[in-house]
Coordinates of C-alpha atoms and ligand atoms in Angstrom, one line a residue:
M303 CA -19.0 6.6 40.0
P304 CA -20.2 8.9 37.1
K305 CA -22.0 11.7 38.8
V306 CA -23.7 13.0 35.8
T307 CA -25.6 9.7 35.0
Y308 CA -26.4 9.5 38.4
L309 CA -27.6 13.1 38.8
L310 CA -29.6 12.5 35.6
T311 CA -31.1 9.2 37.2
I312 CA -32.3 11.0 40.2
I313 CA -34.0 13.8 38.1
F314 CA -35.7 11.3 36.1
A315 CA -36.9 9.5 38.9
L316 CA -38.3 12.9 40.5
Q317 CA -40.3 13.2 37.3
L318 CA -41.6 9.8 37.7
Y319 CA -42.3 10.6 41.2
S320 CA -44.5 13.4 40.2
F321 CA -47.0 11.2 38.4
N322 CA -47.2 8.2 40.5
P323 CA -47.5 8.9 44.3
G324 CA -47.1 5.5 45.2
V325 CA -43.0 5.9 44.7
I326 CA -40.9 7.2 46.9
L327 CA -37.2 7.6 46.5
A328 CA -34.3 5.8 48.3
Q329 CA -33.1 9.0 50.0
D330 CA -36.7 9.9 51.2
K331 CA -37.0 6.8 53.3
N332 CA -38.3 8.5 56.2
D333 CA -41.8 9.1 54.5
N334 CA -42.6 5.7 55.4
S335 CA -46.4 4.9 55.2
G336 CA -46.4 1.5 56.8
K337 CA -47.0 -0.1 53.4
P338 CA -44.9 -3.4 52.3
V339 CA -41.6 -2.2 50.6
I340 CA -40.2 -3.3 47.3
G341 CA -36.8 -2.5 47.0
V342 CA -35.5 -2.5 43.3
I343 CA -31.6 -2.5 42.7
L344 CA -30.9 -1.3 39.2
P345 CA -27.7 -0.5 37.5
F346 CA -28.2 3.2 37.2
S347 CA -24.7 4.2 37.5
S348 CA -23.1 1.7 35.2
A349 CA -22.4 1.2 31.5
F350 CA -26.1 -0.1 31.6
S351 CA -27.7 3.2 32.9
D352 CA -30.0 3.2 29.7
I353 CA -31.1 -0.3 30.7
A354 CA -31.7 0.3 34.4
L355 CA -33.5 3.5 33.3
E356 CA -35.9 1.5 30.8
Q357 CA -36.5 -1.1 33.6
Q358 CA -37.5 1.6 36.3
K359 CA -40.1 3.2 33.7
A360 CA -41.5 -0.3 33.0
I361 CA -42.1 -0.9 36.7
M362 CA -43.5 2.4 37.4
I363 CA -46.2 1.7 34.6
G364 CA -46.6 -1.9 35.9
A365 CA -46.8 -0.8 39.6
E366 CA -49.2 2.2 38.6
K367 CA -52.3 0.4 39.3
Y368 CA -51.1 -1.1 42.5
N369 CA -49.9 1.6 44.6
Q370 CA -51.9 1.0 47.4
L371 CA -50.4 -2.1 48.1
Y372 CA -46.7 -1.2 48.5
E373 CA -43.9 1.4 48.2
L374 CA -41.2 1.2 45.6
V375 CA -37.7 2.0 46.5
F376 CA -35.2 2.5 43.7
K377 CA -31.6 1.6 44.7
D378 CA -28.3 2.2 42.7
G379 CA -26.6 -0.9 42.1
G380 CA -23.8 0.6 40.2
A381 CA -21.3 -1.4 37.9
D382 CA -20.3 -4.4 40.0
K383 CA -21.7 -7.0 42.4
Q384 CA -20.1 -5.5 45.7
S385 CA -22.2 -2.2 45.1
A386 CA -24.9 -4.2 44.4
V387 CA -24.6 -6.2 47.5
N388 CA -24.0 -2.8 49.4
V389 CA -27.2 -1.4 48.8
F390 CA -28.9 -4.7 49.4
Q391 CA -27.7 -4.4 52.8
E392 CA -28.8 -0.9 53.0
L393 CA -32.5 -2.1 52.1
I394 CA -32.1 -4.8 54.9
R395 CA -31.0 -2.2 57.3
F396 CA -33.3 0.7 57.1
E397 CA -36.6 -0.7 55.3
D398 CA -38.1 -2.9 58.2
K399 CA -41.0 -3.2 56.1
L400 CA -38.6 -4.6 53.3
H401 CA -41.0 -7.7 51.2
T402 CA -39.1 -8.1 47.9
V403 CA -36.2 -7.1 46.3
I404 CA -35.7 -6.8 42.7
S405 CA -32.4 -6.9 41.0
C406 CA -30.9 -6.6 38.0
S407 CA -27.8 -8.0 36.1
S408 CA -26.3 -11.7 36.5
W409 CA -23.5 -10.3 38.8
A410 CA -26.0 -8.5 41.2
S411 CA -28.6 -11.2 41.2
D412 CA -25.9 -14.2 41.3
A413 CA -24.2 -12.3 44.9
I414 CA -27.7 -11.3 46.4
H415 CA -29.9 -14.4 46.0
P416 CA -28.1 -16.3 48.7
L417 CA -28.4 -13.2 50.8
A418 CA -32.0 -13.1 50.0
A419 CA -32.3 -16.6 51.2
E420 CA -30.3 -16.1 54.4
E421 CA -32.5 -12.9 55.2
N422 CA -35.8 -14.7 54.5
I423 CA -36.5 -12.0 52.0
F424 CA -38.4 -13.1 48.7
H425 CA -35.7 -12.0 45.5
I426 CA -36.6 -11.8 41.7
A427 CA -33.7 -11.6 39.2
I428 CA -34.2 -9.8 36.4
G429 CA -32.0 -9.0 33.6
S430 CA -30.0 -12.1 34.8
A431 CA -29.0 -14.7 32.6
A432 CA -26.0 -16.4 34.3
L433 CA -26.9 -17.3 38.1
D434 CA -25.4 -20.1 40.0
R435 CA -28.0 -20.9 42.1
K436 CA -26.7 -21.4 45.9
A437 CA -29.6 -21.3 47.8
E438 CA -33.1 -22.7 47.2
N439 CA -36.9 -21.4 47.2
R440 CA -36.2 -17.5 47.7
T441 CA -35.5 -16.3 44.3
V442 CA -37.5 -16.4 41.2
R443 CA -35.8 -15.5 38.0
F444 CA -37.8 -13.8 34.8
T445 CA -34.5 -14.3 32.3
L446 CA -34.2 -17.3 30.5
D447 CA -30.9 -19.0 31.6
A448 CA -28.0 -18.3 29.3
V449 CA -27.3 -22.2 29.1
Q450 CA -30.5 -22.5 27.4
E451 CA -30.0 -19.7 25.1
Q452 CA -26.8 -21.1 24.4
R453 CA -28.3 -24.2 23.2
Q454 CA -30.2 -22.5 20.7
L455 CA -27.3 -20.2 19.5
N456 CA -25.1 -23.1 19.1
E457 CA -26.9 -24.5 15.9
Y458 CA -26.0 -21.1 14.4
L459 CA -22.9 -21.4 15.4
E460 CA -22.2 -24.7 14.1
S461 CA -21.8 -23.3 10.6
F462 CA -18.5 -21.5 11.6
E463 CA -15.1 -23.1 11.6
R464 CA -13.2 -20.4 13.5
I465 CA -15.0 -18.4 16.4
A466 CA -13.9 -15.7 18.5
V467 CA -16.0 -14.5 21.3
M468 CA -15.4 -11.0 23.6
G469 CA -17.5 -10.7 26.3
M470 CA -18.1 -8.1 29.5
D471 CA -15.7 -8.9 32.4
N472 CA -18.7 -10.4 34.7
N473 CA -20.2 -13.5 35.5
L474 CA -22.2 -13.1 32.0
G475 CA -19.6 -12.7 29.7
K476 CA -17.2 -15.4 31.7
S477 CA -20.1 -17.8 31.7
W478 CA -20.8 -17.7 28.2
I479 CA -17.2 -17.6 27.0
E480 CA -16.6 -20.9 29.2
M481 CA -20.0 -22.6 27.7
L482 CA -18.6 -21.7 24.2
K483 CA -15.2 -23.3 24.9
N484 CA -16.6 -26.3 26.3
R485 CA -18.9 -26.9 23.3
F486 CA -16.7 -25.8 20.6
P487 CA -13.3 -26.7 22.1
D488 CA -11.5 -26.8 18.7
R489 CA -12.9 -23.9 17.1
I490 CA -12.6 -20.7 19.5
V491 CA -9.6 -18.9 18.3
A492 CA -9.7 -16.3 20.6
D493 CA -11.6 -15.1 23.5
H494 CA -11.2 -12.0 25.5
V495 CA -13.1 -10.1 28.3
Y496 CA -13.5 -6.3 28.3
D497 CA -14.6 -3.5 31.2
P498 CA -17.8 -2.1 29.5
Q499 CA -17.1 0.9 31.6
Q500 CA -13.9 1.4 29.8
L501 CA -14.2 -0.2 26.3
D502 CA -10.1 -0.1 25.9
I503 CA -10.1 -3.2 23.5
R504 CA -7.3 -2.0 21.1
T505 CA -4.9 -5.0 21.4
K506 CA -7.8 -7.5 22.1
L507 CA -9.5 -6.6 18.7
K508 CA -5.6 -7.1 17.2
D509 CA -5.4 -10.5 18.7
I510 CA -8.8 -11.2 17.1
Y511 CA -8.1 -9.9 13.7
N512 CA -4.7 -12.1 13.9
S513 CA -6.7 -15.1 14.8
S514 CA -8.9 -14.4 11.6
P515 CA -12.3 -16.1 12.9
D516 CA -15.3 -16.2 10.6
A517 CA -17.7 -15.6 13.4
L518 CA -17.1 -12.8 16.3
V519 CA -19.4 -13.7 19.3
L520 CA -20.2 -10.6 21.3
I521 CA -21.5 -10.7 25.0
S522 CA -22.4 -7.4 25.1
A523 CA -25.2 -4.6 25.3
G524 CA -25.4 -1.4 23.8
E525 CA -21.6 -1.0 24.1
A526 CA -21.8 -3.8 21.1
A527 CA -22.2 -0.7 18.3
E528 CA -18.8 0.6 19.7
I529 CA -17.4 -2.8 19.6
A530 CA -18.4 -3.4 16.0
K531 CA -17.3 -0.1 15.0
K532 CA -14.1 -0.7 16.2
A533 CA -13.7 -4.2 14.9
R534 CA -14.8 -3.2 11.6
L535 CA -12.4 -0.4 11.5
S536 CA -9.7 -2.6 12.5
G537 CA -10.4 -5.0 9.4
I538 CA -12.3 -7.9 11.2
N539 CA -14.8 -8.8 8.7
S540 CA -16.4 -11.9 10.6
Q541 CA -19.9 -12.3 10.8
L542 CA -21.1 -10.9 14.1
V543 CA -23.1 -12.4 16.7
G544 CA -24.5 -11.6 19.6
T545 CA -27.0 -12.6 22.5
R546 CA -30.2 -11.2 24.0
P547 CA -28.6 -8.1 25.8
I548 CA -27.5 -6.8 22.8
E549 CA -30.7 -5.5 20.9
R550 CA -30.2 -2.1 22.3
S551 CA -31.1 1.0 20.1
E552 CA -27.2 2.1 20.0
L553 CA -26.5 -0.7 17.5
L554 CA -28.9 1.2 15.3
N555 CA -27.2 4.0 15.2
E556 CA -24.3 2.6 13.9
P557 CA -26.0 0.5 11.2
E558 CA -22.7 0.6 8.7
F559 CA -20.8 -1.3 11.2
T560 CA -23.7 -3.4 12.6
N561 CA -25.7 -4.1 9.8
G562 CA -25.9 -8.3 9.6
L563 CA -25.3 -9.3 13.2
V564 CA -27.3 -12.4 13.9
Y565 CA -28.2 -12.8 17.8
T566 CA -30.6 -14.8 19.8
Y567 CA -33.5 -13.0 21.5
P568 CA -37.3 -13.8 23.0
S569 CA -39.9 -14.3 20.5
Y570 CA -42.5 -12.0 22.3
N571 CA -44.4 -10.1 20.2
L572 CA -45.2 -6.1 20.2
D573 CA -49.0 -6.6 20.5
H574 CA -49.0 -6.3 24.6
S575 CA -50.7 -3.1 25.6
F576 CA -47.7 -2.5 28.0
I577 CA -45.3 -1.7 24.6
A578 CA -48.2 0.9 23.4
D579 CA -48.7 2.2 27.2
F580 CA -44.7 2.7 27.3
E581 CA -44.4 4.6 24.1
A582 CA -47.0 6.8 24.7
L583 CA -45.6 8.0 28.0
H584 CA -41.7 7.6 26.8
Q585 CA -41.9 7.9 22.8
E586 CA -39.8 5.2 22.4
I587 CA -40.6 1.2 22.3
P588 CA -39.1 -0.7 25.2
G589 CA -37.2 -3.7 24.7
F590 CA -36.7 -6.8 26.5
F591 CA -35.5 -5.5 29.7
G592 CA -38.3 -3.0 29.9
V593 CA -40.9 -6.0 29.1
E594 CA -39.2 -8.6 31.7
A595 CA -39.4 -6.1 34.4
F596 CA -42.9 -5.1 33.5
D597 CA -43.8 -8.8 33.9
A598 CA -41.9 -8.9 37.0
I599 CA -43.9 -6.3 39.0
T600 CA -47.5 -7.2 37.4
T601 CA -47.1 -10.7 38.7
L602 CA -45.7 -9.8 42.1
S603 CA -48.3 -7.1 42.3
Q604 CA -51.0 -10.0 41.5
A605 CA -49.5 -12.2 44.1
M606 CA -49.8 -9.4 46.8
E607 CA -53.0 -8.8 45.7
N608 CA -53.8 -12.1 46.5
G609 CA -52.5 -11.7 50.0
L610 CA -49.5 -13.4 49.7
S611 CA -46.5 -12.1 51.9
R612 CA -44.4 -14.8 53.2
P613 CA -41.3 -15.1 51.2
D614 CA -42.0 -19.1 50.9
E615 CA -45.6 -18.9 49.9
L616 CA -44.7 -16.1 47.2
F617 CA -41.9 -18.7 45.8
R618 CA -44.5 -21.4 45.5
W619 CA -46.7 -19.1 43.7
Y620 CA -44.4 -18.8 41.1
E621 CA -43.0 -22.3 41.3
G622 CA -44.5 -24.2 38.4
K623 CA -46.7 -21.2 37.1
I624 CA -47.6 -20.5 33.5
F625 CA -48.6 -17.2 32.7
T626 CA -49.3 -14.9 29.4
G627 CA -47.7 -11.4 29.9
A628 CA -45.9 -8.9 27.8
L629 CA -42.9 -11.6 27.1
G630 CA -45.7 -14.1 25.9
R631 CA -46.2 -17.5 27.6
V632 CA -43.7 -18.0 30.6
E633 CA -43.2 -21.1 32.5
F634 CA -41.6 -21.4 35.7
N635 CA -39.7 -24.5 36.8
A636 CA -39.2 -26.0 40.3
Q637 CA -36.2 -24.2 40.6
G638 CA -38.1 -20.7 40.0
D639 CA -36.3 -20.2 36.4
A640 CA -38.7 -18.7 33.9
S641 CA -38.7 -20.2 30.3
Y642 CA -40.1 -18.7 26.9
P643 CA -39.4 -19.2 23.3
Y644 CA -36.0 -17.5 21.7
L645 CA -35.2 -17.2 18.3
Y646 CA -32.7 -15.8 15.7
K647 CA -33.0 -12.1 15.0
E648 CA -30.8 -9.7 13.0
I649 CA -30.0 -6.2 11.9
A650 CA -31.3 -5.7 8.6
E651 CA -31.6 -2.3 7.0
G652 CA -30.7 -0.5 10.2
K653 CA -33.8 -2.7 12.1
F654 CA -34.0 -5.5 14.5
K655 CA -36.1 -8.1 12.4
V656 CA -36.7 -11.9 13.0
A657 CA -34.1 -13.5 10.7
D658 CA -36.0 -15.6 8.2
F659 CA -33.0 -17.8 7.3
Q660 CA -33.7 -19.8 10.5
F661 CA -37.0 -21.4 9.6
P662 CA -35.2 -23.5 6.3
M663 CA -32.2 -23.7 8.5
L664 CA -34.1 -25.7 11.3
L665 CA -36.0 -27.9 8.6
K666 CA -32.7 -28.6 7.3
S667 CA -31.2 -29.7 10.4
A668 CA -34.1 -32.0 11.5
E669 CA -34.2 -33.4 7.7
E670 CA -30.3 -34.3 8.1
E671 CA -30.6 -35.4 11.5
L672 CA -33.6 -37.9 10.6
T673 CA -32.0 -38.9 7.5
S674 CA -28.8 -39.8 8.5
I675 CA -30.6 -42.0 11.3
L676 CA -32.8 -43.7 8.9
A677 CA -29.3 -44.2 6.6
Q678 CA -27.6 -45.8 9.7
M679 CA -30.2 -48.1 10.1
D680 CA -30.6 -49.1 6.9
K681 CA -26.8 -50.0 6.7
N682 CA -27.0 -52.0 10.2
I683 CA -30.3 -54.0 8.9
A684 CA -28.4 -54.7 5.5
K685 CA -25.6 -56.2 7.3
A686 CA -27.7 -58.1 9.5
A687 CA -29.7 -59.5 6.9
K688 CA -26.7 -60.7 5.1
K689 CA -25.4 -62.5 8.3
L690 CA -28.7 -64.2 8.7
S691 CA -28.5 -65.9 5.3
H692 CA -25.8 -68.0 7.1
T693 CA -27.3 -68.8 10.4
G694 CA -31.3 -68.6 9.5
L695 CA -34.1 -66.7 11.2
T696 CA -33.8 -68.7 14.8
G697 CA -31.0 -70.1 17.3
P698 CA -28.3 -68.6 19.4
E699 CA -26.1 -67.2 16.3
A700 CA -29.5 -65.7 15.0
S701 CA -30.3 -64.3 18.3
K702 CA -26.8 -62.5 18.8
I703 CA -27.5 -60.9 15.1
L704 CA -30.8 -59.5 16.2
Q705 CA -29.6 -58.4 19.6
N706 CA -26.4 -56.4 18.0
L707 CA -28.9 -54.9 15.8
Y708 CA -31.2 -53.7 18.6
S709 CA -28.2 -52.4 20.4
E710 CA -26.4 -50.6 17.7
N711 CA -29.8 -48.4 16.9
P712 CA -30.6 -46.4 19.9
Y713 CA -34.1 -45.6 18.0
A714 CA -35.1 -49.5 17.6
F715 CA -37.9 -50.6 19.6
N716 CA -37.1 -54.0 18.7
S717 CA -35.7 -56.3 16.2
V718 CA -37.5 -59.4 15.1
S719 CA -37.1 -61.8 12.3
V720 CA -39.9 -63.1 10.1
D721 CA -40.5 -66.2 8.3
R722 CA -41.5 -66.4 4.5
K723 CA -45.1 -66.9 5.8
G724 CA -45.1 -63.5 7.9
I725 CA -44.8 -65.5 11.3
I726 CA -42.7 -63.5 14.0
K727 CA -39.9 -65.9 14.8
N728 CA -37.1 -64.0 16.9
V729 CA -37.0 -61.1 19.0
A730 CA -34.3 -58.7 20.6
P731 CA -34.2 -57.7 23.5
D732 CA -35.9 -61.1 25.0
I733 CA -38.5 -59.2 27.1
Y734 CA -40.6 -58.8 23.9
E735 CA -41.0 -62.7 23.4
E736 CA -44.6 -62.7 23.7
V737 CA -44.6 -61.3 19.8
I738 CA -42.7 -64.6 18.6
G739 CA -45.4 -66.6 17.0
K740 CA -47.5 -63.6 16.0
D741 CA -48.8 -63.4 12.1
I742 CA -48.1 -60.2 10.9
S743 CA -48.7 -61.1 7.1
N744 CA -51.4 -58.7 6.4
Q745 CA -49.3 -55.6 7.3
E746 CA -48.6 -53.4 4.1
Q747 CA -45.1 -53.7 4.3
I748 CA -44.8 -57.4 4.5
I749 CA -47.2 -57.4 1.7
R750 CA -45.0 -55.4 -0.3
L751 CA -41.9 -56.9 0.8
H752 CA -43.2 -60.4 -0.5
E753 CA -44.1 -59.0 -3.6
T754 CA -40.6 -57.6 -4.0
Q755 CA -38.5 -59.2 -2.2
K756 CA -36.8 -55.9 -1.7
P757 CA -36.1 -53.7 1.5
V758 CA -39.3 -51.6 2.6
L759 CA -40.2 -48.7 5.1
S760 CA -43.8 -49.2 6.4
Q761 CA -46.2 -46.3 6.8
A762 CA -47.3 -45.7 10.2
I763 CA -49.7 -48.9 10.9
P764 CA -50.8 -50.6 14.1
M765 CA -47.8 -53.0 15.3
V766 CA -48.4 -56.2 17.6
E767 CA -46.5 -54.7 20.1
G768 CA -49.9 -52.6 20.6
F769 CA -49.2 -49.2 19.3
V770 CA -48.5 -47.3 16.1
S771 CA -45.1 -46.8 14.6
I772 CA -43.1 -47.6 11.5
D773 CA -41.0 -50.7 10.6
L774 CA -38.2 -51.2 8.3
E775 CA -37.8 -54.7 6.8
Y776 CA -34.8 -56.4 4.7
P777 CA -35.4 -59.7 2.8
V778 CA -33.3 -62.5 4.2
F779 CA -32.3 -65.4 1.6
D780 CA -30.3 -68.2 2.4
S781 CA -27.1 -69.4 0.9
D782 CA -29.0 -70.5 -2.2
N783 CA -30.2 -67.3 -2.4
E784 CA -33.9 -68.7 -1.7
F785 CA -36.0 -66.2 -0.2
I786 CA -36.5 -67.2 3.6
G787 CA -38.2 -64.1 5.4
S788 CA -36.9 -60.8 6.7
V789 CA -35.3 -59.1 9.5
S790 CA -36.9 -55.9 11.0
I791 CA -36.0 -52.6 13.2
L792 CA -39.3 -51.4 14.7
L793 CA -38.9 -47.3 15.5
K794 CA -39.8 -46.5 18.7
P795 CA -43.0 -45.0 18.9
E796 CA -41.4 -41.4 20.2
F797 CA -38.9 -41.3 17.4
F798 CA -40.2 -38.3 15.7
A799 CA -40.8 -36.5 18.8
S800 CA -37.3 -37.3 20.5
V801 CA -35.5 -36.2 17.4
I802 CA -37.2 -33.3 16.6
E803 CA -38.0 -31.8 20.0
Q804 CA -34.2 -31.8 20.3
K805 CA -33.4 -29.8 17.0
V806 CA -36.3 -27.0 17.5
Y807 CA -35.8 -26.8 21.5
N808 CA -37.2 -23.7 22.7
F809 CA -37.8 -22.2 19.1
P810 CA -41.3 -20.7 18.4
V811 CA -41.8 -23.2 15.7
E812 CA -44.0 -26.4 15.4
M813 CA -42.9 -29.4 13.0
L814 CA -45.2 -31.8 11.6
V815 CA -44.7 -35.3 10.0
L816 CA -47.4 -36.3 7.6
Q817 CA -47.7 -39.3 5.8
T818 CA -49.0 -39.1 2.0
D819 CA -52.2 -40.4 2.6
G820 CA -52.8 -37.0 5.1
T821 CA -52.4 -38.9 8.4
I822 CA -50.2 -36.9 10.8
I823 CA -48.0 -39.1 12.2
Y824 CA -46.1 -36.3 14.4
E825 CA -47.0 -33.0 15.7
I826 CA -46.2 -31.0 18.7
N827 CA -49.7 -30.9 19.7
E828 CA -50.6 -34.4 20.5
E829 CA -54.2 -33.9 19.7
E830 CA -53.2 -33.9 16.2
I831 CA -51.3 -37.1 16.0
G832 CA -53.4 -39.8 14.2
K833 CA -55.7 -37.4 12.9
N834 CA -56.1 -37.3 8.6
A835 CA -55.7 -33.8 7.7
F836 CA -58.0 -34.5 4.7
Y837 CA -61.0 -35.6 6.5
D838 CA -60.6 -35.2 10.4
P839 CA -63.6 -32.7 11.7
M840 CA -60.9 -31.0 13.4
Y841 CA -60.1 -29.7 10.1
E842 CA -63.4 -29.1 8.8
D843 CA -63.6 -25.2 9.5
F844 CA -60.2 -24.5 8.2
P845 CA -60.0 -25.4 4.4
S846 CA -56.6 -23.9 4.3
V847 CA -55.1 -26.5 6.4
I848 CA -56.9 -29.2 3.9
K849 CA -55.6 -26.9 0.8
V850 CA -51.9 -27.2 2.4
A851 CA -52.1 -30.7 3.2
R852 CA -53.2 -31.8 0.0
K853 CA -50.2 -29.7 -1.7
M854 CA -48.0 -31.2 0.4
V855 CA -48.7 -34.9 -0.4
K856 CA -48.7 -33.7 -4.0
E857 CA -45.2 -31.9 -3.6
P858 CA -41.9 -33.4 -2.2
E859 CA -41.0 -29.8 -1.0
G860 CA -42.7 -26.8 -0.8
K861 CA -44.0 -23.9 1.1
G862 CA -47.9 -22.8 2.1
E863 CA -49.8 -20.6 4.5
Y864 CA -52.9 -21.3 6.1
R865 CA -55.2 -20.4 9.5
F866 CA -55.2 -22.7 12.4
M867 CA -55.0 -22.9 16.3
D868 CA -51.6 -21.9 17.6
A869 CA -49.5 -24.8 19.2
Y870 CA -51.8 -24.4 22.7
M871 CA -54.7 -24.7 20.6
D872 CA -55.8 -21.1 22.2
Q873 CA -56.2 -19.0 19.3
I874 CA -56.9 -19.2 15.6
V875 CA -53.3 -17.7 13.7
E876 CA -52.1 -17.2 10.4
K877 CA -49.5 -20.0 10.0
K878 CA -46.6 -20.6 7.5
I879 CA -45.4 -23.8 6.5
I880 CA -42.2 -25.3 4.8
W881 CA -41.5 -28.9 4.0
T882 CA -39.1 -31.2 2.4
S883 CA -39.4 -35.3 2.6
I884 CA -37.5 -38.0 4.2
G885 CA -38.0 -41.8 4.2
L886 CA -36.6 -44.9 2.5
H887 CA -36.9 -47.3 -0.7
G888 CA -39.7 -45.3 -1.8
T889 CA -41.8 -44.6 1.5
E890 CA -41.6 -41.2 1.8
Y891 CA -42.9 -38.8 4.8
R892 CA -43.3 -35.0 4.7
L893 CA -41.4 -33.0 7.3
G894 CA -42.8 -29.6 7.7
L895 CA -41.8 -26.5 9.9
I896 CA -44.9 -24.4 11.0
Y897 CA -44.3 -20.7 12.1
S898 CA -46.1 -17.7 12.9
G899 CA -47.0 -16.0 9.7
S900 CA -47.8 -12.3 11.2
Ligands
COI1951 C1 -27.7 -10.0 32.4 O1 -26.7 -10.2 33.2 O2 -27.9 -11.5 32.0 C2 -28.1 -8.8 31.8 O3 -28.7 -9.0 30.7 C3 -27.2 -7.6 32.5 C4 -27.2 -6.6 31.7 C5 -27.2 -5.3 32.7 C6 -26.4 -6.4 30.3
CYT1952 N1 -43.9 -55.8 15.0 C1 -42.7 -55.4 14.7 N2 -44.6 -55.7 12.9 C2 -45.0 -55.7 14.1 O1 -46.0 -55.7 14.5 N3 -41.8 -55.4 15.7 C3 -42.3 -55.8 13.2 C4 -43.1 -55.8 12.6

């Protein structure tokens, strides 16, 4: 055990002790006031001691108001899971008032959580992105799961052909390497684990250099500064990529080696009073680890203030809960895992910054996905129209063609054929047979199709199926080239939602599909769908919304700024929007991406 760090920790803890009488140290365990005990296991004597100290400071700040409710006992969880398990056992043995255990690091929390369940002790995991749940209903976790974070990082990694990854030698590093290999089986050109206590990485870097990656992913915390420096000095020029724990101040001390690093990180802002309180006390701004620890202790304190004490009722109190803390808006799922938005950050000019490239990147990626789906449908329907020339609109052969058209397009609600008078003649799948015989000759796309005898994409209009959606129609001509009617793909009403929500998953952005008459076809906030941005009373008091919407319908691509409600309709915020266009056959929809402007 590195003695110096541990001694420093104790000295530090003593200093804190003098300002908060509610805190006792592990070694004073006889001083038992009869209050419930919260045991906090942090990696004080490890390469991550700075993280442990930040969490400890944050917990003391959060606990200050509640020192009548419980005693805090800090324990050194060391550098590996066995050390953490040992101090957990000590807590169980020596603290008969043990109420809750808080633990930091994936390896400590992963090992402790089944033990906590066995001992019926409530457990909170912080700084624990990789946790393989083996026991239920006793562990609540404040860290976003690495699986979700990876989904977001993948969008960026897609742009690289040769990816090397180097991760700390524990379940956090290893699970990331595993996930990346599964996701990019042909692109991972080198993968290594390193011991963060040693950083003996010369031969690993040599191997990475020899594999000439265009991106190097580091599953690392502050030691990434040293790794980046060594990597650059050994001639590795790849794009550096990181994940949440990498935003540590050491990296700003080596800007010539770390500038340009891109990483995923929670999108909380610095407005919360906790940040100012921490800064006033410690003359530094806390990072994610402090922010997360603060939310953990304050929510736990509130639960205790509400009289909750049994582990099962504490778990249930968190389960499904939504709260706004220093992390921003946090949602707990039924397993007890928190989630909150992440975005890309980068080191630029020696600072941690929100990466501006991500907004156009996400817009482009959604645009490409929607465009390719529409293009595929267009190709399929053109083929079906040709085949129907030989079979006519009805009969078993025609039905097969419609059924096939429906099956090969996952976003099709159904496929119909329509005669030259605008009457629906046939449908696939047959469960929708009640639409046969309906007259749709008044629908705007049918009127255009009859006028031009060319393919059309409709506006979002009420369909005979009973919902508003978009219809793609192709003319059908018989073998004498006489116009006999049309074939259609009706888009599922959730088409835009299902494509877009995958693309911007967990990013703090909204997307918008705007029809060129000002109607909002899709918004993450469902209240806005179907409203007209020019005329709806909802926007009356927001002239900048109307102005931007007018500009959007005029210009096929562009950007703007406005003031409106946030995505939860909670408060008025400054927003930025960038947009582009999607569509077919002259019908265009504007696709916008909205993000916070301040
Ligand atoms: C994690 O395991 O998710 C962490 O952030 C641990 C940290 C000590 C690097
Ligand atoms: N329905 C449909 N219009 C409708 O109302 N399936 C195609 C066109």
